[in-house]
Short mmCIF file of C-alpha atoms in Angstrom, two decimals:
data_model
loop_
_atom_site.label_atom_id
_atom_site.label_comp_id
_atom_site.label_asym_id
_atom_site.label_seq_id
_atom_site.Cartn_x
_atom_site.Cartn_y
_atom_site.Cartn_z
CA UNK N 1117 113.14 156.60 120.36
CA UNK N 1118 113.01 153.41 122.28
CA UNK N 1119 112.17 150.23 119.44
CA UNK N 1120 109.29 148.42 120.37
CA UNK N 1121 109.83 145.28 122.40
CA UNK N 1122 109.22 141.96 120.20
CA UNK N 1123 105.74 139.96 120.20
CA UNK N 1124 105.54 137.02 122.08
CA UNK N 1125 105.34 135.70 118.26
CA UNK N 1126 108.66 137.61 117.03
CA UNK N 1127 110.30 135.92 119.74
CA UNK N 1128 109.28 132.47 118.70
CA UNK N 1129 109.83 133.36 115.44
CA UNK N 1130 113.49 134.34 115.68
CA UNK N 1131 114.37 131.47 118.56
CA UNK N 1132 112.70 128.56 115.68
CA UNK N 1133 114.76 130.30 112.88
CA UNK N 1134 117.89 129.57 115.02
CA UNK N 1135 116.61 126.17 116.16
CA UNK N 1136 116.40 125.41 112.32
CA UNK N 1137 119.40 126.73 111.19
CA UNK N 1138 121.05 124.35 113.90
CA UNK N 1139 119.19 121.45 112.94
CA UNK N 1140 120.65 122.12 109.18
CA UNK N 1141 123.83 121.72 110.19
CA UNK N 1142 123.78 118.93 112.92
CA UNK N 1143 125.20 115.46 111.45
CA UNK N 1144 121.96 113.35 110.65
CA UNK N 1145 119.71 115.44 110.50
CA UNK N 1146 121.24 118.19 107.66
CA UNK N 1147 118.51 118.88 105.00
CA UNK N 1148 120.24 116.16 102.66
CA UNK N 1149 120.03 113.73 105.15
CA UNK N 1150 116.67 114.40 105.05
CA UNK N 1151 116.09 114.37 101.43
CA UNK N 1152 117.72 111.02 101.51
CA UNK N 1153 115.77 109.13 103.87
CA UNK N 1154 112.25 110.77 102.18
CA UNK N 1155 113.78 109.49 98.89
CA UNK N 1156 114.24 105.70 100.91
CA UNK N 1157 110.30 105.75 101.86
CA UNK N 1158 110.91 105.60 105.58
CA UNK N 1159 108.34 108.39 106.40
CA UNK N 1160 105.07 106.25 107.41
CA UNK N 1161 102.36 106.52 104.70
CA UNK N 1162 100.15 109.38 104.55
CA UNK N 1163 96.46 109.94 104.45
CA UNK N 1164 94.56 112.30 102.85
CA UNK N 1165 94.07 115.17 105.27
CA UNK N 1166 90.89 117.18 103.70
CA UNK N 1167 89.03 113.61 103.06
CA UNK N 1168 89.75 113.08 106.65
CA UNK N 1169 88.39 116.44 107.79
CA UNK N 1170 85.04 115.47 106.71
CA UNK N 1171 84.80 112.34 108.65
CA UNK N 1172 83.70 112.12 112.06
CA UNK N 1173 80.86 110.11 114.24
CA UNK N 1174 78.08 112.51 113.20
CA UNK N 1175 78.60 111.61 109.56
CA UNK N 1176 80.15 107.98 109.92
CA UNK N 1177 77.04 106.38 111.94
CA UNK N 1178 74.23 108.52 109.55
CA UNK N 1179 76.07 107.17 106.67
CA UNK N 1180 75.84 111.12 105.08
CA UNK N 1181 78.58 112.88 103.18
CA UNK N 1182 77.48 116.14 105.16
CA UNK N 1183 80.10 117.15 107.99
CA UNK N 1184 76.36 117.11 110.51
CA UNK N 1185 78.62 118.34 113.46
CA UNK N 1186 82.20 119.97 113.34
CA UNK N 1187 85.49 117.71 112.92
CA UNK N 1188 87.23 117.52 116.38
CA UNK N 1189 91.01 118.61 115.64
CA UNK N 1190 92.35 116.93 118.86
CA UNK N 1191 95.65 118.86 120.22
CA UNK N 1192 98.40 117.24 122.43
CA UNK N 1193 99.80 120.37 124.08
CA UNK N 1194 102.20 120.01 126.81
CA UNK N 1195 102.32 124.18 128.16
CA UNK N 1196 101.80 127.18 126.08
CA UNK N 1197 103.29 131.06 126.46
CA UNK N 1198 100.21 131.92 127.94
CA UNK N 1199 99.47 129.08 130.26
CA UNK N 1200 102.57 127.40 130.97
CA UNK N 1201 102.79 124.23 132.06
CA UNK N 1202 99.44 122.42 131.40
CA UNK N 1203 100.29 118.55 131.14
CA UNK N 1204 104.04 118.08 130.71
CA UNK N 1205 103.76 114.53 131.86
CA UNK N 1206 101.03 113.06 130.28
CA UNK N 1207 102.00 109.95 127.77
CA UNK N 1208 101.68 111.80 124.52
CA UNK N 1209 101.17 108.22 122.84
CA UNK N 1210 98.11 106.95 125.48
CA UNK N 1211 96.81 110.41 125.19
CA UNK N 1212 96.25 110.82 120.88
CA UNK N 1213 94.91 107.12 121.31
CA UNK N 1214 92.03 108.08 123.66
CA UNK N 1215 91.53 110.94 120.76
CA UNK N 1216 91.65 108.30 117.87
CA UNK N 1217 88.89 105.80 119.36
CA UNK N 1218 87.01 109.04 121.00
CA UNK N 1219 86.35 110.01 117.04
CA UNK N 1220 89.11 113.37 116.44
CA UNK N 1221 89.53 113.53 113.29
CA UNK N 1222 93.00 115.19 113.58
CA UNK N 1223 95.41 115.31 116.09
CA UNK N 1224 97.14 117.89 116.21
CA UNK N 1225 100.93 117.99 117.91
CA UNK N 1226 103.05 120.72 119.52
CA UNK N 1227 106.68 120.33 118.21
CA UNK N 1228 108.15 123.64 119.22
CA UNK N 1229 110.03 122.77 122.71
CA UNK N 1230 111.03 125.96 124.67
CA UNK N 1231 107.58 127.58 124.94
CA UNK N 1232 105.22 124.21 124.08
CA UNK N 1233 107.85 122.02 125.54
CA UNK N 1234 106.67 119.71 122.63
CA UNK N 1235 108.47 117.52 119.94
CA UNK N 1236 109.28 115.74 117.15
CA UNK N 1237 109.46 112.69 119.47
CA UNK N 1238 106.36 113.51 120.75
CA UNK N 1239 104.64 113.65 117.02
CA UNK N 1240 106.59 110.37 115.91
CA UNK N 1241 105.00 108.34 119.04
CA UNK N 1242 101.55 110.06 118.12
CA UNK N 1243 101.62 108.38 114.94
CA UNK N 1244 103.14 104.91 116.20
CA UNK N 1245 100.60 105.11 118.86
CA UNK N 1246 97.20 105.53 115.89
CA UNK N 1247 98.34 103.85 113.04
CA UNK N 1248 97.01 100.30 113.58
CA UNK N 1249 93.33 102.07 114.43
CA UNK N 1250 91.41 101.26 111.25
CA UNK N 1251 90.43 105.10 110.09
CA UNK N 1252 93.32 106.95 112.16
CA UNK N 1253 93.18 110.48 112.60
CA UNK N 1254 95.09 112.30 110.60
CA UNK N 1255 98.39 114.21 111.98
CA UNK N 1256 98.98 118.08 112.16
CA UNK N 1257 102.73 118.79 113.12
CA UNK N 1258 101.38 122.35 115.14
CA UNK N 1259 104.60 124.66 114.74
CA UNK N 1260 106.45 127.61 113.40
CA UNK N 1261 106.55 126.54 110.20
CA UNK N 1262 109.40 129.05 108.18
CA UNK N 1263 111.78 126.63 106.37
CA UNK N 1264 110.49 123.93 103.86
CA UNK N 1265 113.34 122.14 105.92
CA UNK N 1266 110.45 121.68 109.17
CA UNK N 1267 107.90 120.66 106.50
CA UNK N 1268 110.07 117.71 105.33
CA UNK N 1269 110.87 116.61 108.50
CA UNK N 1270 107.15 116.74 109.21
CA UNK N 1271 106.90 114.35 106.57
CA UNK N 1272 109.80 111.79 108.03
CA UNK N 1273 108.42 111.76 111.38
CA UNK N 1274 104.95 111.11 110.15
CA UNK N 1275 102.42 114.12 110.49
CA UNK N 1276 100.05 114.12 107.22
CA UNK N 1277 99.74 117.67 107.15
CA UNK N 1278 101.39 120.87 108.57
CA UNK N 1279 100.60 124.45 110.22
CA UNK N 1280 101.03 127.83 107.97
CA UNK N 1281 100.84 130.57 110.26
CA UNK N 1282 99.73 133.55 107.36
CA UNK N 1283 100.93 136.09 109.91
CA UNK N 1284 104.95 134.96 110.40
CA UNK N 1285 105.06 135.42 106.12
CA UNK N 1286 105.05 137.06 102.84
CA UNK N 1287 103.34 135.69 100.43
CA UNK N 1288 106.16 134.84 98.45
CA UNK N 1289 107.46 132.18 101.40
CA UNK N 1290 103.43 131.44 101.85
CA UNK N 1291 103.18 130.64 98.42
CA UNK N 1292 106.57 128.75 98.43
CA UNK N 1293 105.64 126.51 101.76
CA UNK N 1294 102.12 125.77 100.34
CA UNK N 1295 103.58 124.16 97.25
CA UNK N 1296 106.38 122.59 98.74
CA UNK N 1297 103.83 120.82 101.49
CA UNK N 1298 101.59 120.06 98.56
CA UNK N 1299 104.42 118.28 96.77
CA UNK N 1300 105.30 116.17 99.57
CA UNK N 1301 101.43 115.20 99.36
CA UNK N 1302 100.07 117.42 102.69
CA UNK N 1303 97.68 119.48 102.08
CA UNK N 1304 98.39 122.38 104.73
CA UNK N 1305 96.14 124.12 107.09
CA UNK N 1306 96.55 127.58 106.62
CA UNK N 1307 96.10 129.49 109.72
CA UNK N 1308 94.48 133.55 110.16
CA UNK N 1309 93.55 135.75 112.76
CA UNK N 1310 91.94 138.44 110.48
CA UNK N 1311 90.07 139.83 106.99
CA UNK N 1312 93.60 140.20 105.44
CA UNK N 1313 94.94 137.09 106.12
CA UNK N 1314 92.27 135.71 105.16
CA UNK N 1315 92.30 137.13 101.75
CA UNK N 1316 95.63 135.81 101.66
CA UNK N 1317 94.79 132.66 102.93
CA UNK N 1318 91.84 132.43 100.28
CA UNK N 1319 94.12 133.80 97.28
CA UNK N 1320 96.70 130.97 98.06
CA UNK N 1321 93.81 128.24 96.93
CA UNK N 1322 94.11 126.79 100.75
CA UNK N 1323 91.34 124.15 100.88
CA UNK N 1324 91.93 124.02 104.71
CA UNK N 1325 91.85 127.64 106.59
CA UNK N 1326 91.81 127.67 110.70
CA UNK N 1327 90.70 131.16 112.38
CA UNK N 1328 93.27 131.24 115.40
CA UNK N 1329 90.67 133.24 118.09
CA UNK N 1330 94.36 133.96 119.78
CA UNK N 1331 95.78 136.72 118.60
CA UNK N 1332 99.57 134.93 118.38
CA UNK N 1333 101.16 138.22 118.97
CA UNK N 1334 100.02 139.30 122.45
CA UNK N 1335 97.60 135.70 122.80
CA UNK N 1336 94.38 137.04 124.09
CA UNK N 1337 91.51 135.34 123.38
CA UNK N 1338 88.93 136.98 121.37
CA UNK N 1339 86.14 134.16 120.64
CA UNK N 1340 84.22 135.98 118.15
CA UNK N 1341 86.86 136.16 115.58
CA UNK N 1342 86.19 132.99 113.92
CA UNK N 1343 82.28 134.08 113.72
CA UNK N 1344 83.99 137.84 111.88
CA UNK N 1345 85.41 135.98 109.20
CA UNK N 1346 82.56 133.14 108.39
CA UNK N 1347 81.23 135.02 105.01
CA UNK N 1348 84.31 135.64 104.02
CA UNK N 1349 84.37 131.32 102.69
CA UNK N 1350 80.83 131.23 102.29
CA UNK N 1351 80.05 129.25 99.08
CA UNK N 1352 83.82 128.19 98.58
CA UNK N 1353 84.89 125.20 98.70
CA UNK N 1354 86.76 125.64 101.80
CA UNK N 1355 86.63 123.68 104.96
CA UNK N 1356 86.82 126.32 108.17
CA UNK N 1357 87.94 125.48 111.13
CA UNK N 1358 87.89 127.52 114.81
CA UNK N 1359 91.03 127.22 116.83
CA UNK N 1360 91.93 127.87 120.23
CA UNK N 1361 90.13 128.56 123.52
CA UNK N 1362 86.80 126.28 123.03
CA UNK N 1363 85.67 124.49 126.06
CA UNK N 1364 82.18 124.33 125.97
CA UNK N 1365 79.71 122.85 124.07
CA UNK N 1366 77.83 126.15 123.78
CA UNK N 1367 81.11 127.28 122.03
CA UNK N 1368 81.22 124.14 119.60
CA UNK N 1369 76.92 125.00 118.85
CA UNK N 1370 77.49 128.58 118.16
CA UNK N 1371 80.54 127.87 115.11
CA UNK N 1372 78.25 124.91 114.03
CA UNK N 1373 75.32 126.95 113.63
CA UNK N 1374 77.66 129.35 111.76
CA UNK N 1375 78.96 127.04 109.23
CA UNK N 1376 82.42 125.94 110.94
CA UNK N 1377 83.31 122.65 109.72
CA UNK N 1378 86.09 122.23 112.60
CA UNK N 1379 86.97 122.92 115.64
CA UNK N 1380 90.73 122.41 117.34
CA UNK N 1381 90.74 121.76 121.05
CA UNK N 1382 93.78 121.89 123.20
CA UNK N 1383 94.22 122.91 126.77
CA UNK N 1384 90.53 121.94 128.04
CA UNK N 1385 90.83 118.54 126.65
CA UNK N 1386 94.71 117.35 128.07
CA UNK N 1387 92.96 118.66 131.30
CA UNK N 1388 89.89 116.40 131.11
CA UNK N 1389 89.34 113.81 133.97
CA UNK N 1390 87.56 111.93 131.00
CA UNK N 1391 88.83 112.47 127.93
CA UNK N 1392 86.47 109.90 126.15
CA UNK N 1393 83.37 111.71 127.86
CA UNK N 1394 84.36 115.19 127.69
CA UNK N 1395 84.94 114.86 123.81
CA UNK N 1396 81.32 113.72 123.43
CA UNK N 1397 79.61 116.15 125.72
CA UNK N 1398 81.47 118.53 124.16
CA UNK N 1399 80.61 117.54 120.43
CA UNK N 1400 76.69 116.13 121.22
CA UNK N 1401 78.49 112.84 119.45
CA UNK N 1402 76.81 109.32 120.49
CA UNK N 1403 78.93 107.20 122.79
CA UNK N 1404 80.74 105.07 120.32
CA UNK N 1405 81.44 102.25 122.43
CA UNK N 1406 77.96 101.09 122.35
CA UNK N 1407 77.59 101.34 118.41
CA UNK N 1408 78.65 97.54 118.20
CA UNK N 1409 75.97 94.58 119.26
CA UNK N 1410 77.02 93.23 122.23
CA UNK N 1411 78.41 89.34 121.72
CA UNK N 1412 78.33 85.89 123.84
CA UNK N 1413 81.43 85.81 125.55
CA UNK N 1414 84.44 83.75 124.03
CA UNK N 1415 85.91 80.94 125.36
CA UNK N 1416 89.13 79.63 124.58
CA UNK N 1417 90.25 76.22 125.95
CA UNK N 1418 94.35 75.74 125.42
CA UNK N 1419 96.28 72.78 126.20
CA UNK N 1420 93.59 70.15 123.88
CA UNK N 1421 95.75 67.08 123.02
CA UNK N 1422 93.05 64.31 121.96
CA UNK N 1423 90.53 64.38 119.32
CA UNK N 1424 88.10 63.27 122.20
CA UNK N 1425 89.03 66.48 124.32
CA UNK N 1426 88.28 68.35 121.11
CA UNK N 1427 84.87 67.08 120.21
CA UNK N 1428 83.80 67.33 123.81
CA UNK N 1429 84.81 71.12 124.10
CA UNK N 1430 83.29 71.75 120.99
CA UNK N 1431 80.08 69.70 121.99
CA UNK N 1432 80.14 72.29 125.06
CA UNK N 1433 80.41 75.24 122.71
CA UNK N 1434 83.87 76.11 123.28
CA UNK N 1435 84.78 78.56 120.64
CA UNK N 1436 88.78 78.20 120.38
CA UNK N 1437 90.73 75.04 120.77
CA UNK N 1438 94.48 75.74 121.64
CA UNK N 1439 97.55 73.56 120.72
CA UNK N 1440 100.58 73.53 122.11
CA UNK N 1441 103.67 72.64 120.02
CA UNK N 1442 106.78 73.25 122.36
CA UNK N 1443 107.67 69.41 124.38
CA UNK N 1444 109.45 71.03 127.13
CA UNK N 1445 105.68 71.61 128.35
CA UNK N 1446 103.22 68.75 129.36
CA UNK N 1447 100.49 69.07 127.15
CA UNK N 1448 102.26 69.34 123.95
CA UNK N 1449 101.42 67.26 120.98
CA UNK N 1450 103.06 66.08 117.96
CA UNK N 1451 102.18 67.26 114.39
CA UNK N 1452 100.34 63.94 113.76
CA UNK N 1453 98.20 64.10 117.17
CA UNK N 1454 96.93 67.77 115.64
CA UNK N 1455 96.43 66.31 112.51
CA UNK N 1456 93.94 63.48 114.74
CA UNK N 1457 92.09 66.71 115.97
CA UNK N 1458 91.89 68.55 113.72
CA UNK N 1459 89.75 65.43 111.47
CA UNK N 1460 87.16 65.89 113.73
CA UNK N 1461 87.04 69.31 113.99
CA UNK N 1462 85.83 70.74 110.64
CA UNK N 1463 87.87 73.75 109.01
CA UNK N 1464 86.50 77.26 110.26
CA UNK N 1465 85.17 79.72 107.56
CA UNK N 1466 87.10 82.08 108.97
CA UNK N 1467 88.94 84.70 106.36
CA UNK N 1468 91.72 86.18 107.98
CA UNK N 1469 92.36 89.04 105.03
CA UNK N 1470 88.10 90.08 105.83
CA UNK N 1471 88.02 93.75 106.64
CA UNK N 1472 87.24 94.93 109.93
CA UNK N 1473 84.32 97.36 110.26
CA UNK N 1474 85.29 101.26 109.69
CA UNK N 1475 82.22 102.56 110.91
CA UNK N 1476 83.58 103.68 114.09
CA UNK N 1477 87.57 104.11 115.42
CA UNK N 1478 88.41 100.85 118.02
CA UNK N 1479 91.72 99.80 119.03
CA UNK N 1480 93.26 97.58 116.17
CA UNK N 1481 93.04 94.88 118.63
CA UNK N 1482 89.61 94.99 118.97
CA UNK N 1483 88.83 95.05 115.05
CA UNK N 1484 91.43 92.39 114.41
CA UNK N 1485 88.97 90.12 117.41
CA UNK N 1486 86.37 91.26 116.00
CA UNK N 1487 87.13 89.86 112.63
CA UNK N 1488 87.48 86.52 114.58
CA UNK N 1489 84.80 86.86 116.36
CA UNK N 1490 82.31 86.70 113.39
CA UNK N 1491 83.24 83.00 112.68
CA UNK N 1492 83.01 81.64 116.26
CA UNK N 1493 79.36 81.45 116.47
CA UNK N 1494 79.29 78.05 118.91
CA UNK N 1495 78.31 75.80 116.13
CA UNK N 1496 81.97 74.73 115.56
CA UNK N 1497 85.27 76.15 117.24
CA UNK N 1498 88.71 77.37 115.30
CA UNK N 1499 91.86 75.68 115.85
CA UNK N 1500 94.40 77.95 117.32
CA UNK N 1501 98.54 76.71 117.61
CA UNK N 1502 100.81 77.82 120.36
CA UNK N 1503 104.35 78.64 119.75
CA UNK N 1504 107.34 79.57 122.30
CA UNK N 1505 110.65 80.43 122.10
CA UNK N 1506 111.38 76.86 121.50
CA UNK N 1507 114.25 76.71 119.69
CA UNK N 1508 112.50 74.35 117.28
CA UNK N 1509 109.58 76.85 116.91
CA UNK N 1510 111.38 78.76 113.84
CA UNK N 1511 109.09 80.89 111.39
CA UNK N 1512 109.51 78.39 108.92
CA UNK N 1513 107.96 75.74 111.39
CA UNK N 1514 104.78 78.11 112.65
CA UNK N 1515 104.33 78.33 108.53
CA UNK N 1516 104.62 74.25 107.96
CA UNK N 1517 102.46 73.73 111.08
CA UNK N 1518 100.21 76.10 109.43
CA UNK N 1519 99.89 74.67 106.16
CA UNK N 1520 99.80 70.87 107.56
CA UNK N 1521 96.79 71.46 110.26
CA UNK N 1522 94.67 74.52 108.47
CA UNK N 1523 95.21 76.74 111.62
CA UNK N 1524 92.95 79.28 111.83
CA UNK N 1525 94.56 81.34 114.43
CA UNK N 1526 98.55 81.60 115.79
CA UNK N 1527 99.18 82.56 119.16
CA UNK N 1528 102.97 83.71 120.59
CA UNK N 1529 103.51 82.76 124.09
CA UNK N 1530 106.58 84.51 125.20
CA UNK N 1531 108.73 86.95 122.99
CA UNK N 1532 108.75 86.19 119.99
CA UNK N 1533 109.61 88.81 116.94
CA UNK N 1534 106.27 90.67 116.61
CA UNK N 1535 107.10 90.99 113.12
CA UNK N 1536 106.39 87.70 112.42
CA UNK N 1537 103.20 88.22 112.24
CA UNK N 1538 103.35 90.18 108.46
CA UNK N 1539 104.43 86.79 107.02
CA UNK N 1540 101.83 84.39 108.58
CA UNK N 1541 98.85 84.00 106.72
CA UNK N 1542 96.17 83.64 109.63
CA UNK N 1543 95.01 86.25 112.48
CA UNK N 1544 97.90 86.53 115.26
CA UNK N 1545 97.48 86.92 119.09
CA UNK N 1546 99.93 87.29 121.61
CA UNK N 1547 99.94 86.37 125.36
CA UNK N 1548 101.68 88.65 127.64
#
């Protein structure tokens, strides 16, 4: 008898067990090189995915503990076995940003490269991209998980939790891959497609399950498989969450009004035209980037080399005065002209350590302004220094000028080291 040909999941299966087993043995990246840079902290700090779960707009702006409206799960997917290519050129990094400040909760990543064309690249510039947003989403490396080896390297490259696919195991390796994730501090999502996975799923303790509605081993579609296996968690304390082919709000209402707590959305969203919009159509979420009061514009005036200039701008209601340190440019004063100005122009009550607002995601720029923004109300202005790539304008300089004037705000002009900015004690801007 002719053997059955293998599922389009045996096949990924045995091509990610090779992939692996190559990856073991490749200089740099063997599973004790892996160990060893874990062991040096260099995998970015983790947050806790379940906690995360439960946060999203329709909780954050009610102020209830209640999950009010299902957790967006966010996917970057690049093609699929089913679809194939769907967005192999979108910027991965741009793309889980617009999630982050949209309000996903998770963001989940496609590593697996011959059918997903995704990566571990692509996952590592995910979490770059978020991890300056105040409450960043957390990350799900989506893959093949078979090998505790992937689940470390999940770690390193920055994902906060990881994808256990119940049907590619036993439950000895389930049981073995949920504990090992757990150690590292990633609470897995464990993923089913029917009653006895989901016992399985259930008698491994997962706190996390996802119903895949694709069947991964021929991937049709059958929507109602989530809805199936809803009683099966009632009164647990599990958090459920739908995966694959939602598109419609009608399809988010019906697993809400069901009791899903999640919902993971892939191709429909790295096709929208909007991302921003679609996600809140989608989820009936308010438009989050009119939960702030809108402010009187700022002006900054730069340049300011008299203590005249400065009490007329402020007089005027300017609300930033800029001074420039580096001689090679016109309007550059000395340390003892800024000390002039600054006499008449009283030390701001800014607090540059202040926290910026978590009720909703904005770019880190924004909450870092923001924080400024607070303190320049018109009634008196905050002194700002310039610095350039003058070869005078060393770190230790931006601190003395610092310490000497009472700066209340630094601002690069030109490339200097970004990093520069974790050792100065006031707010930093840059001009590009």
């Amino acid at each position: 008898a002719m053997s059955k040909p293998p599922t389009i999941l045996e096949k990924i299966y045995a091509q990610r067990a090779q992939d692996v087993e190559l990856a073991k043995k490749t200089p740099g990246t063997t599973p004790g090189d892996i160990a060893k840079l874990l062991s040096m902290h260099l995998a970015p700090p983790l947050i806790p995915f379940v906690d995360r779960l439960r946060r999203n707009p329709s909780n954050i702006l009610s102020g209830s503990n209640e999950i009010l409206s299902p957790s967006l799960m966010a996917e970057i997917k690049r093609a699929s076995p089913s679809k194939g290519p769907i967005a192999l050129t979108t910027p991965v990094a741009e793309q889980a940003l617009t999630y982050a400040l949209a309000g996903a909760s998770v963001i989940s990543v496609l590593t697996e490269p011959h059918w997903f064309k995704g990566s571990l690249h692509d996952m590592s510039m995910v979490r770059q991209s978020i991890s300056s947003v105040p409450d960043r989403p957390a990350v799900l490396r989506k893959e093949f998980v078979l090998d505790e080896y992937q689940i470390a390297e999940a770690r390193l490259y920055g994902a906060d939790t990881v994808l256990l696919i119940v049907a590619m195991m036993d439950d000895e390796l389930l049981t073995r891959l949920y504990k090992y994730s757990r150690s590292l501090g990633m609470e897995p999502l464990v993923e089913v497609n029917n009653a006895g996975e989901m016992r399985r799923a259930l008698d491994l303790g997962a706190k996390v399950i996802g119903v895949n509605n694709r069947n991964l081993h021929d991937f049709n579609v059958d929507m109602g498989t989530t809805s199936r296996l809803v009683d099966m968690v009632k009164d647990r304390d599990v958090i459920l969450c739908a995966l694959s082919g939602i598109s419609t709000p009608q399809d988010v209402r019906t697993y809400k009004g069901e009791g899903v707590k999640a919902v993971l959305v892939g191709e429909s969203l790295m096709r929208a035209k909007d991302t921003a919009a679609f996600i809140r159509e989608l989820l009936d979420w308010p438009d989050l980037r009119h939960s702030e009061p809108q402010r009187n514009p700022v002006v900054k005036v730069s340049g300011v080399t008299t203590p005249g200039e400065a009490q007329k701008l402020a007089g005027a209601g300017v609300s930033i005065l800029g001074l420039v340190f580096d001689p090679t440019l016109a309007n550059s004063i000395t340390l003892d002209q800024a000390k002039a100005i600054r006499n008449v122009v009283p030390r701001s009550t800014l607090n540059p350590t202040s926290n910026p607002s978590q009720q909703t995601n904005v770019p880190w720029f924004h909450s870092h302004l923001s924080a400024i923004l607070l303190q320049c109300t018109g009634q008196r202005p905050i002194l700002a220094g310039h610095f350039t790539t003058h070869p005078s304008h060393t770190l230790t300089f931006i601190l003395e000028v610092i310490a000497t004037l009472s700066l209340d705000l630094v601002q690069f002009d030109g490339p200097i080291p970004a990093d520069w900015a974790r050792f100065i004690p006031v707010p930093v801007i840059r001009r590009f």
